[in-house]
Coordinates of C-alpha atoms in Angstrom, one line a residue:
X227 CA -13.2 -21.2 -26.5
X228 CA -11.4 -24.4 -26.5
X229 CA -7.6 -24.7 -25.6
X230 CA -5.4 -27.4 -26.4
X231 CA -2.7 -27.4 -23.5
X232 CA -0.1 -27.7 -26.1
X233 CA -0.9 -24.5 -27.8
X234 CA -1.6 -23.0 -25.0
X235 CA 2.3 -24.3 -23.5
X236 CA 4.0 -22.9 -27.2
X237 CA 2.4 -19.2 -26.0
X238 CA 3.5 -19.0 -22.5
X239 CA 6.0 -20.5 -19.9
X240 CA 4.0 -22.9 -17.4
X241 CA 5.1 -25.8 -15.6
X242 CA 1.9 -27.1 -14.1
X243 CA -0.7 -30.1 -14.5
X244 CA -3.7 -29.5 -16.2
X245 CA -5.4 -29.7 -13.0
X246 CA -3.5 -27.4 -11.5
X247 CA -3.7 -25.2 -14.4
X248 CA -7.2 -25.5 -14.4
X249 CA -7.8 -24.4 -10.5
X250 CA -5.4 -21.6 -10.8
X251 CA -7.3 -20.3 -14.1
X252 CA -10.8 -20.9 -11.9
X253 CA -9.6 -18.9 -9.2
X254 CA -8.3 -15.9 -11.7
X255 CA -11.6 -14.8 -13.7
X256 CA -11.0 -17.5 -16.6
X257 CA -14.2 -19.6 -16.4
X258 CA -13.6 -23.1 -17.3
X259 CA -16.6 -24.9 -18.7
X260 CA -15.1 -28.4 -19.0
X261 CA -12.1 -30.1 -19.7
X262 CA -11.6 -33.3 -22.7
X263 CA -9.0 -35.3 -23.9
X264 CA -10.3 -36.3 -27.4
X265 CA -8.6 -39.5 -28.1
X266 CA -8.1 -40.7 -25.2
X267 CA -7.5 -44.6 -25.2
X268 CA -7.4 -44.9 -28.8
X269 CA -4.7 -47.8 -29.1
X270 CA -2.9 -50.0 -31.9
X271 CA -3.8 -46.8 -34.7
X272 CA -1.6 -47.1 -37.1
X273 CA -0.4 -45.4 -40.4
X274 CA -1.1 -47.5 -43.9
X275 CA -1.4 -46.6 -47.5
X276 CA -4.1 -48.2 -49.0
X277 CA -3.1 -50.6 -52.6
X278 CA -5.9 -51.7 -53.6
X279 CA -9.9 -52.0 -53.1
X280 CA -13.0 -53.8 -54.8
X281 CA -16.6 -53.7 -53.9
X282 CA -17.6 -56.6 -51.4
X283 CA -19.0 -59.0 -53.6
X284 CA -22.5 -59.4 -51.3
X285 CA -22.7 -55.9 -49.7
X286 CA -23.2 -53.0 -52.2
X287 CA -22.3 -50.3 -49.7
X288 CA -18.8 -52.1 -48.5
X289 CA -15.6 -52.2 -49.9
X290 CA -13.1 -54.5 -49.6
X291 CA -9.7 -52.9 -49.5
X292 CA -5.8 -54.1 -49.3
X293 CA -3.5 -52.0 -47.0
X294 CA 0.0 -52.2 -46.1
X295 CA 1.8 -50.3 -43.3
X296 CA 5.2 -50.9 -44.6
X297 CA 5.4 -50.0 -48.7
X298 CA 4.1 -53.1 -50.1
X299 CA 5.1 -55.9 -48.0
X300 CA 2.6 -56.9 -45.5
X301 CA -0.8 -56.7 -47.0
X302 CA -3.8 -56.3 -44.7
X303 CA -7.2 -57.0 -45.8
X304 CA -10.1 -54.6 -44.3
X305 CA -13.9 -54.3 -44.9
X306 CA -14.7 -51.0 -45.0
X307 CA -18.3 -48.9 -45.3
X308 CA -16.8 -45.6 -46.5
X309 CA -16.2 -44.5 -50.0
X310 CA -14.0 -41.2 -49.6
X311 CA -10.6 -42.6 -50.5
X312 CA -8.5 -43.9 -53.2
X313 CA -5.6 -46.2 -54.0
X314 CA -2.5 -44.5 -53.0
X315 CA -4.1 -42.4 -49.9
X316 CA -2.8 -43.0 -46.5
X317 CA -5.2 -43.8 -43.5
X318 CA -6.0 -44.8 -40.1
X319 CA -5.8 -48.6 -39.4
X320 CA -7.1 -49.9 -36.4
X321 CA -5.3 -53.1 -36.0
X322 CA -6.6 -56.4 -34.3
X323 CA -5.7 -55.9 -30.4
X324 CA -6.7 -51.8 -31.1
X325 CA -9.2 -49.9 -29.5
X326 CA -11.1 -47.3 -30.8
X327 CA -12.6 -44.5 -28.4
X328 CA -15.4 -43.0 -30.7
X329 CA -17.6 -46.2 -31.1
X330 CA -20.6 -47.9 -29.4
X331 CA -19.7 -51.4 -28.8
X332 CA -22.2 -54.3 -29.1
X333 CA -22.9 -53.9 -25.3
X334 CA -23.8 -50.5 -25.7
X335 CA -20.8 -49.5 -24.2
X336 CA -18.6 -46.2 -25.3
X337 CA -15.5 -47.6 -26.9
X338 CA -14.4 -50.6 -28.5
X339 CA -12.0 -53.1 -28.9
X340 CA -11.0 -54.4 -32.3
X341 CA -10.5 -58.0 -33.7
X342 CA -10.1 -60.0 -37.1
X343 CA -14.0 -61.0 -38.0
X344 CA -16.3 -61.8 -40.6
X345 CA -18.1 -59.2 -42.3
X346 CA -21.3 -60.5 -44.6
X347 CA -18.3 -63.6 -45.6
X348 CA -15.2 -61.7 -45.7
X349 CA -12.4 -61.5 -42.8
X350 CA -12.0 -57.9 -42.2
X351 CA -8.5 -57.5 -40.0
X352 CA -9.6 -54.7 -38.0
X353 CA -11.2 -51.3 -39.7
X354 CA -10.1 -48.4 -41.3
X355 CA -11.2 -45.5 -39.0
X356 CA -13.1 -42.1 -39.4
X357 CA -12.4 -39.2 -36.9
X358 CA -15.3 -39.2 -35.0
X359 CA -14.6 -43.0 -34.4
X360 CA -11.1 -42.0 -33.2
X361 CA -12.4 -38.8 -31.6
X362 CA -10.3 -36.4 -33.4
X363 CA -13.5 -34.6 -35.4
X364 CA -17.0 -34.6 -36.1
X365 CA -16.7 -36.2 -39.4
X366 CA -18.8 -39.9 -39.5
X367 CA -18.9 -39.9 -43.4
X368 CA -15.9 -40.8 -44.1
X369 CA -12.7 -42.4 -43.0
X370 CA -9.8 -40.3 -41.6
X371 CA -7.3 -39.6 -44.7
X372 CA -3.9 -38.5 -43.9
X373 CA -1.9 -35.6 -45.7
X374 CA 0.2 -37.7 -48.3
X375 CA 3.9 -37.3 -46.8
X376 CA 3.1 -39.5 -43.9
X377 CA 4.9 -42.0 -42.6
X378 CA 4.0 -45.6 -43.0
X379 CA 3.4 -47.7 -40.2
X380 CA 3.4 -45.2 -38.0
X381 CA 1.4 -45.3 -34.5
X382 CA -1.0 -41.9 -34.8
X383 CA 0.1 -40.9 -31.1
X384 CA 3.4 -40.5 -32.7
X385 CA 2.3 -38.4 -34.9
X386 CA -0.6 -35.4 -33.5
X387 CA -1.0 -35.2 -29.5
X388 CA -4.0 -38.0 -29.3
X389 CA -5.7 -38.3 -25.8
X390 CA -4.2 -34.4 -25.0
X391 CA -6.4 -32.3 -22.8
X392 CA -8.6 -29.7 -24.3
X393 CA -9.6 -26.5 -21.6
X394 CA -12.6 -25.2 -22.9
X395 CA -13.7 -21.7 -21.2
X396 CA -16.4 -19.4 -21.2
X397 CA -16.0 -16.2 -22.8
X398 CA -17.2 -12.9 -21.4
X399 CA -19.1 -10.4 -23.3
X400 CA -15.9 -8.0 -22.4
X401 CA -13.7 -10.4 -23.3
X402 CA -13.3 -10.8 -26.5
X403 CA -8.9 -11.4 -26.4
X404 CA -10.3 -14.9 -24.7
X405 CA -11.5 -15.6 -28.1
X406 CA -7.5 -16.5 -28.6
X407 CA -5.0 -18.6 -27.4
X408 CA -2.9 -15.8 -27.1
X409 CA -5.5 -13.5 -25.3
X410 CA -5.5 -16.0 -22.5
X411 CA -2.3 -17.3 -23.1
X412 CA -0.9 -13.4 -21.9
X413 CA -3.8 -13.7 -18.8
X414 CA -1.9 -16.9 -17.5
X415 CA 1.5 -15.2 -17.6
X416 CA 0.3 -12.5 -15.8
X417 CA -1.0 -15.2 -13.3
X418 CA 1.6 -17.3 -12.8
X419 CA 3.9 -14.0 -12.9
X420 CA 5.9 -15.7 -16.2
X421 CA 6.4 -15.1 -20.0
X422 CA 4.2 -15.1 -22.7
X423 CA 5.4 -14.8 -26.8
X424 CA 3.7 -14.0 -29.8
X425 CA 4.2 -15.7 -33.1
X426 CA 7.5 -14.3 -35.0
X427 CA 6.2 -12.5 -38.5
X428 CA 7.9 -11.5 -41.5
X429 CA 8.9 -8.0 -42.4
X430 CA 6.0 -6.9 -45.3
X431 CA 7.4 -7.5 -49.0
X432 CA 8.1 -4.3 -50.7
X433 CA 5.9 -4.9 -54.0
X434 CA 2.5 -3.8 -54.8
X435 CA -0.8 -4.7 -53.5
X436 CA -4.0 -4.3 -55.3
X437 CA -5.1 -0.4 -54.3
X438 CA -7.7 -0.5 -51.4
X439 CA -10.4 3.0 -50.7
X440 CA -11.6 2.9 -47.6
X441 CA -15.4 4.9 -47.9
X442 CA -16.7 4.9 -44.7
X443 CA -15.3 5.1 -40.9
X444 CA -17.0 1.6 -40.0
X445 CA -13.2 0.2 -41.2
X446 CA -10.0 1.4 -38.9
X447 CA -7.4 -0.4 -41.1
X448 CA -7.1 -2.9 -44.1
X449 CA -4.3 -5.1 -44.6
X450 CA -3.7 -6.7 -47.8
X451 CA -0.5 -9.3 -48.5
X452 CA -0.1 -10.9 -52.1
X453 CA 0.9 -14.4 -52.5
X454 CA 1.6 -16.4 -55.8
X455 CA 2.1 -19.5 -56.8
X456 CA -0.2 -21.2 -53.9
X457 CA -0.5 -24.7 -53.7
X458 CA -4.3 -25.6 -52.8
X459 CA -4.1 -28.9 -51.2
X460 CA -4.6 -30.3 -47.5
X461 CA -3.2 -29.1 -44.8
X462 CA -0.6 -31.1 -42.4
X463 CA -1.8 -32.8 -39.6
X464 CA -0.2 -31.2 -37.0
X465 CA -2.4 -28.2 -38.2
X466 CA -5.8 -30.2 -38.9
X467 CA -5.3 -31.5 -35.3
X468 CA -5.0 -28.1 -33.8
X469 CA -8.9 -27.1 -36.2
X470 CA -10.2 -30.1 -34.9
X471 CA -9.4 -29.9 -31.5
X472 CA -10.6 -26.1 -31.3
X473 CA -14.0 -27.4 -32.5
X474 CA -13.2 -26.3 -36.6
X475 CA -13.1 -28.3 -39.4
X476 CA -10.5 -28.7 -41.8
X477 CA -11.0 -27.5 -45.4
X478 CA -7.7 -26.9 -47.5
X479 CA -4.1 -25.4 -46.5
X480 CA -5.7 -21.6 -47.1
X481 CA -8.5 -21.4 -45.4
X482 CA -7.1 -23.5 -42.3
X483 CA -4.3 -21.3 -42.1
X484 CA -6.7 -18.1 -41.5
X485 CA -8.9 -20.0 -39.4
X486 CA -5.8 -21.1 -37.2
X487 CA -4.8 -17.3 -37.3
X488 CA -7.7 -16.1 -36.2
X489 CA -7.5 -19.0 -33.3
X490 CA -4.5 -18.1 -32.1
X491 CA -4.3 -14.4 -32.6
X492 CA -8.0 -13.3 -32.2
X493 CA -7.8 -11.7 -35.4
X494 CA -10.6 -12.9 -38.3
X495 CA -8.5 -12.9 -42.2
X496 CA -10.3 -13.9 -45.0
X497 CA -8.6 -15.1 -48.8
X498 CA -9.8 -14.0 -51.9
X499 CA -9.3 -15.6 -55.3
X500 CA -6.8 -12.4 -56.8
X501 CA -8.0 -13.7 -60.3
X502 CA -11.5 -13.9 -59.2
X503 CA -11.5 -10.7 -58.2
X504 CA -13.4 -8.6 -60.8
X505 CA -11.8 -5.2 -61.1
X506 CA -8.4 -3.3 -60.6
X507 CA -9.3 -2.1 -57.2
X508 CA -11.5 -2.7 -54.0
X509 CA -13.0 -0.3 -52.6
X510 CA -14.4 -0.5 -49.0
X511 CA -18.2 1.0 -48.5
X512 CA -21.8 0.4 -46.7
X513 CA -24.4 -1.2 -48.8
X514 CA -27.0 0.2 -50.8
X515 CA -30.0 -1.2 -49.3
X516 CA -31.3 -4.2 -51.1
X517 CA -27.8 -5.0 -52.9
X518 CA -27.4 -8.7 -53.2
X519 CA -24.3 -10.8 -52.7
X520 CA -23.8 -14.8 -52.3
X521 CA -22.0 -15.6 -49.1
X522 CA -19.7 -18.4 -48.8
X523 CA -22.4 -20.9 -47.6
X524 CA -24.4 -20.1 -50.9
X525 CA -27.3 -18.3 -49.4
X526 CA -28.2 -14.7 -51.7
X527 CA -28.0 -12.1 -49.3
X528 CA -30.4 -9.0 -49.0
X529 CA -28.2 -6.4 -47.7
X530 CA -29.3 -3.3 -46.3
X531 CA -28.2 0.2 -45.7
X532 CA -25.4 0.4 -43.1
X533 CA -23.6 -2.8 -43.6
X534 CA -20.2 -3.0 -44.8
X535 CA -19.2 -4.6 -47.9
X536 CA -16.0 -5.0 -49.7
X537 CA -16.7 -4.4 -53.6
X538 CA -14.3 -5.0 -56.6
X539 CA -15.6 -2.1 -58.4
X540 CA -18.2 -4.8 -59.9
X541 CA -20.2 -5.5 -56.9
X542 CA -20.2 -6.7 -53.5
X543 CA -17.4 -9.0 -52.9
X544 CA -17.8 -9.8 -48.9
X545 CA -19.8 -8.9 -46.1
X546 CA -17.1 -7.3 -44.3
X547 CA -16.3 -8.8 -40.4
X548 CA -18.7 -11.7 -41.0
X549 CA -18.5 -13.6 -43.9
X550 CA -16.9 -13.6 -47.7
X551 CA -18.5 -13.7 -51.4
X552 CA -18.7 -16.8 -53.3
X553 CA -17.6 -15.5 -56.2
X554 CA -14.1 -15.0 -55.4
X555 CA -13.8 -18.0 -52.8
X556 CA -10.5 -20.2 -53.1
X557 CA -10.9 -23.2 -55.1
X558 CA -8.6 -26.2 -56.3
X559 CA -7.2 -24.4 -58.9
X560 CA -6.7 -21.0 -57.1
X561 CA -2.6 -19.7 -57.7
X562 CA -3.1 -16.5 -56.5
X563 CA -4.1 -15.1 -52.8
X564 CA -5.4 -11.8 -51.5
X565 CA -4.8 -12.1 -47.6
X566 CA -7.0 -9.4 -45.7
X567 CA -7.0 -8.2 -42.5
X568 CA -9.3 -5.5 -41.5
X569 CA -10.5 -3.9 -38.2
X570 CA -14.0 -3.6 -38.5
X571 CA -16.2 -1.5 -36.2
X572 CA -18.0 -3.6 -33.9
X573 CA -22.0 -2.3 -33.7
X574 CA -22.0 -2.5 -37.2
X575 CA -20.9 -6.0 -37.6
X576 CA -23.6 -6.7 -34.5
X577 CA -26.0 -5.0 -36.8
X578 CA -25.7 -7.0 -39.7
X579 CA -24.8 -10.5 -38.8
X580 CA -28.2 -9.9 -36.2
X581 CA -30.2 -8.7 -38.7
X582 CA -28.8 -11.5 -41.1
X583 CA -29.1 -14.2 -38.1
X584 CA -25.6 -14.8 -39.7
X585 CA -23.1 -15.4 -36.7
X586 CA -20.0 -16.4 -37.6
X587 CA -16.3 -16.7 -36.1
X588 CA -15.7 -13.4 -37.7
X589 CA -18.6 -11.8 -36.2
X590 CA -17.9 -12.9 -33.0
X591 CA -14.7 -11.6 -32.7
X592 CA -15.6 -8.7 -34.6
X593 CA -18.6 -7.7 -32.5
X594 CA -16.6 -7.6 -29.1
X595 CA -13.6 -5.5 -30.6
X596 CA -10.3 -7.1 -31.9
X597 CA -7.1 -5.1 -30.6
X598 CA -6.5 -2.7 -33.7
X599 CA -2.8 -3.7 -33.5
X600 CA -3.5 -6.8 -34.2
X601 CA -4.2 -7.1 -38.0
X602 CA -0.5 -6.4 -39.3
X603 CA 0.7 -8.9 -36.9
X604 CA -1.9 -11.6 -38.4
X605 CA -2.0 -11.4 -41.7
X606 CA 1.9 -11.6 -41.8
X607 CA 1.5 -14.8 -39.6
X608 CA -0.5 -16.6 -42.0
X609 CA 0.8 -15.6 -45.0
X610 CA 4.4 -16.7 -43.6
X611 CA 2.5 -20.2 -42.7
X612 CA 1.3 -20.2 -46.4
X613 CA 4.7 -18.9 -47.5
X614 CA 5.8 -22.8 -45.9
X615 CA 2.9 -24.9 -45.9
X616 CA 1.8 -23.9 -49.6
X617 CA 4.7 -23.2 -51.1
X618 CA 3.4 -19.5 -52.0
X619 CA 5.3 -16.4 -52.8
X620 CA 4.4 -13.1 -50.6
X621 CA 5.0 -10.6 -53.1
X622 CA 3.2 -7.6 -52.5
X623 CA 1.5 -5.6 -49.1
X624 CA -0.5 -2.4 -48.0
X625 CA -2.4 -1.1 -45.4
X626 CA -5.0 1.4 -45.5
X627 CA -6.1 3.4 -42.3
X628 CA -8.8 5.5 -41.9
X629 CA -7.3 9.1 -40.8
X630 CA -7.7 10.2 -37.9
X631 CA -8.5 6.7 -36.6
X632 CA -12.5 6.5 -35.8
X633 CA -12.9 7.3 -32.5
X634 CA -14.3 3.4 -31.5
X635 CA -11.2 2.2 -32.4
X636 CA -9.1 4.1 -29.9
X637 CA -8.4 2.2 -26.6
X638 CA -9.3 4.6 -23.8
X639 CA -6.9 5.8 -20.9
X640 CA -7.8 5.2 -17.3
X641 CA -6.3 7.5 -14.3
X642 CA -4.6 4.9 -12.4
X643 CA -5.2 5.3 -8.5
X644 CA -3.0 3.5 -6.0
X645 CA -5.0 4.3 -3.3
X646 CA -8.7 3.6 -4.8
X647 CA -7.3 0.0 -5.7
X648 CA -5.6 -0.7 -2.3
X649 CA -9.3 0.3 -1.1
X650 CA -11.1 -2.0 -3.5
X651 CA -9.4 -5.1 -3.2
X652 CA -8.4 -4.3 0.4
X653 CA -4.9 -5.0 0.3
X654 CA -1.9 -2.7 0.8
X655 CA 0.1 -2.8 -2.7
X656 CA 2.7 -0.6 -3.2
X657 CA 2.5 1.6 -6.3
X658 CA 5.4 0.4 -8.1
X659 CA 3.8 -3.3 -7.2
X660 CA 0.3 -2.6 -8.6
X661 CA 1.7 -1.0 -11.8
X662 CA 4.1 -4.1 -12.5
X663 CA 0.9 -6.0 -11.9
X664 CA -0.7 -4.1 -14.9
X665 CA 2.3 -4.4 -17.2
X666 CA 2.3 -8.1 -16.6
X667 CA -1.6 -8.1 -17.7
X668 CA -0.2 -6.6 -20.9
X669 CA -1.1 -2.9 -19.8
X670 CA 0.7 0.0 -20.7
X671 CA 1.6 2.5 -17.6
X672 CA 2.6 6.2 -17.8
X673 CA 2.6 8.5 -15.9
X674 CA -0.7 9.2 -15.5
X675 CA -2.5 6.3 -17.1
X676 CA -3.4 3.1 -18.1
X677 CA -4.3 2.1 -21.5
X678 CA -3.0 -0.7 -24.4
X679 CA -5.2 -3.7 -22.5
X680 CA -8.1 -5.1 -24.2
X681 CA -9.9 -5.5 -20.6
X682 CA -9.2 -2.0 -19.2
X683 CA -11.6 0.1 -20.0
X684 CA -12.6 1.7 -16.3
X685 CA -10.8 2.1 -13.1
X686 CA -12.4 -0.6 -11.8
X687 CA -11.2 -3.0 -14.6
X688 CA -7.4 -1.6 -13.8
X689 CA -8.4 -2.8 -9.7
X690 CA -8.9 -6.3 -11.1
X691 CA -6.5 -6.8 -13.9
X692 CA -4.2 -5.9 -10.7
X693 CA -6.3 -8.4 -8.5
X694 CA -5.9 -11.2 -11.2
X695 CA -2.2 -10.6 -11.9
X696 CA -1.8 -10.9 -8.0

């Protein structure tokens, strides 16, 4: 799991430097793999809407484009190999004098420093830059192009947190709230005895949302929120850069917002198409064995019996927990949203995306338990992001439980024992000490248990939540 500091900082209260950070996260049960500042030493970046381009008159694969970084007046000329961008769009210009982190330079060395030169007969004033060149994505096919509102001229440090450090950590089987930035982010508070905060989310809207039967007890809950009158586009930057950073790519303002959801909150969402959707209902059920559905990444699907589908009263719609149906995918011309937000049970989803060799985000998080409270509080996060970024309208909500609730989805209580603690960590904590311990570690303590933490299963996992917190 990879954690931008900054994120991580906007979820709790910390004061330290990442080294610091990372020793006291070391010495607490948080595994840190490695730690990057993706960026780092990109210089002279700036902001420029491109006015014009040709093809290079004696390289079929180059363009040659004008720029300006200041609405028209001072025109830069740039050869440039990529072909994904249009008058109008606004870019990454790496000036003369710049440096670019994400290149080999003609020594062989990583990095590079950029001049005016010749390129095949035509003086190309530094490059326009992808963001693997600038280290801010994966993506060498194309130059970096920025969400139109940006500002001209600007230096891109000014903009997203370039060169910031990135904690990436091993996550534990157990551990599944460490897929989050808030899981962790409420393990450091706990730690460094301070405050953590969740994202603030909207009260539901009062109006209808499209009726959901829930036929089997492999689904706890399903949480459904309505918006109209989405605007498909890309997303801000501020918001790509968070994606990137965490290892995702960006896609389009709906599916980055579930995708950052599901970062920060540990909880997987998935948007249908409302209009694609085939008939007046869903209905949640476990596949007839050999039903066939088209997953997102176009592969026909041979389900079998057990797994969990969502169906529109047509046919399969997603494989529920790891991955959606094409046929009701957001597109360009998408207008209305079905956010969805389930709790799925776990050796199921295992099941299937094994069987499938299917693994995605979803699944991951899926197979190693999401906290059942969770879902309300997610999908009202991102369809209050869409609500902003997309200009959508939440108009209608439900959620569906199973009753009773299955027993996997219950957390379990754990006696709490003062004494057995004091005698496994071997240190004399006062009661009242070891259960403030707990409720920092986001346990709830009565009067004769523990329960409401993700990672407290047994009475040994109270003993070291206490031993962390401490």
């Amino acid at each position: 799991m990879k954690l931008p500091l900054s994120w991580l900082k906007a979820l709790v209260e910390f004061d330290l430097g990442v080294e610091e950070l990372v020793e006291v996260m070391s010495h607490s049960g948080l595994e840190v793999e490695d730690v990057t500042t993706p960026g780092a030493g990109a210089a002279g970046i700036r902001t420029a809407r491109v006015l014009h381009w040709e093809p290079h008159p004696d390289a079929d694969k180059l363009r040659f484009v004008r720029v300006t970084g200041d609405g028209g007046d001072g025109e830069v000329e740039v050869v440039c190999g990529a072909a994904n961008f249009e008058v109008g769009d606004v870019v990454a210009h790496a000036l003369p004098g710049g440096h670019v982190p994400g290149v080999t330079g003609p020594d062989g060395a990583k990095g590079m420093d950029l001049s005016s030169r010749k390129i095949r007969g035509l003086t190309s004033h530094g490059m326009l830059a992808s963001p693997k060149e600038l280290e801010l994505g994966e993506d060498a096919g194309g130059i970096l192009v920025l969400p139109p509102d940006t500002p001209l001229g600007s230096s891109l440090d000014d903009l997203i947190p370039v060169g910031e450090p990135v904690i990436e950590i091993a996550v534990q089987a157990d551990r599944g709230d460490h897929l989050s930035v808030l899981g962790v982010a409420r393990d450091l508070a706990a730690i460094l005895d301070t405050t953590w905060r969740a994202p603030e989310v909207p009260d539901r809207p009062s109006g209808p949302s499209i009726p959901v039967s829930l036929r089997t007890d492999g689904c706890a809950s399903f949480h459904t929120w309505v918006l109209e009158d989405v605007t498909i586009g890309g997303s801000p930057l501020w918001l790509r850069q968070r994606l990137t950073q965490s290892g995702m790519r960006p896609i389009d303002v709906v599916v980055d917002v579930t995708n950052l959801v599901m970062l920060e909150l540990g909880q997987p969402l998935h948007a249908f198409d409302l209009d694609r959707i085939g008939g007046p209902s869903l209905t949640v059920r476990e596949a007839a064995d050999g039903e066939r559905l088209v997953t997102l990444d176009d592969v026909e699907r041979t389900l079998a019996a057990g797994d969990l589908v969502i169906d529109d009263a047509d046919h399969p719609i997603s494989l529920a927990g790891v991955m959606g149906g094409l046929d009701t995918e957001v597109v360009a011309d998408t207008r209305r949203v079905l956010l969805e937000a389930a709790v799925w049970e776990p050796t199921t989803i295992r099941r299937t995306s094994r069987r499938l060799g299917l693994v995605s985000e979803a699944s991951m998080r899926f197979e190693r338990a999401v906290d059942p409270a969770g879902a309300a509080r997610a999908v009202a996060r991102a369809a209050d992001l869409l609500v902003s970024l997309a200009s959508a309208a939440a108009t209608g909500s439900d959620v569906v439980a199973t009753e009773p609730a299955p027993d996997w989805s219950q957390r379990p209580s754990v006696r709490l024992d003062p004494a057995r603690v004091r005698r496994t960590l071997a240190v004399d904590l006062a009661d009242e000490v070891q259960v403030a311990l707990l409720e920092r570690a986001g346990a709830t303590v009565g009067p004769a248990s523990v329960d409401a933490a993700p990672d407290i299963a047994t009475s040994a996992d109270a003993a070291g939540s206490v031993d962390a917190a401490g």
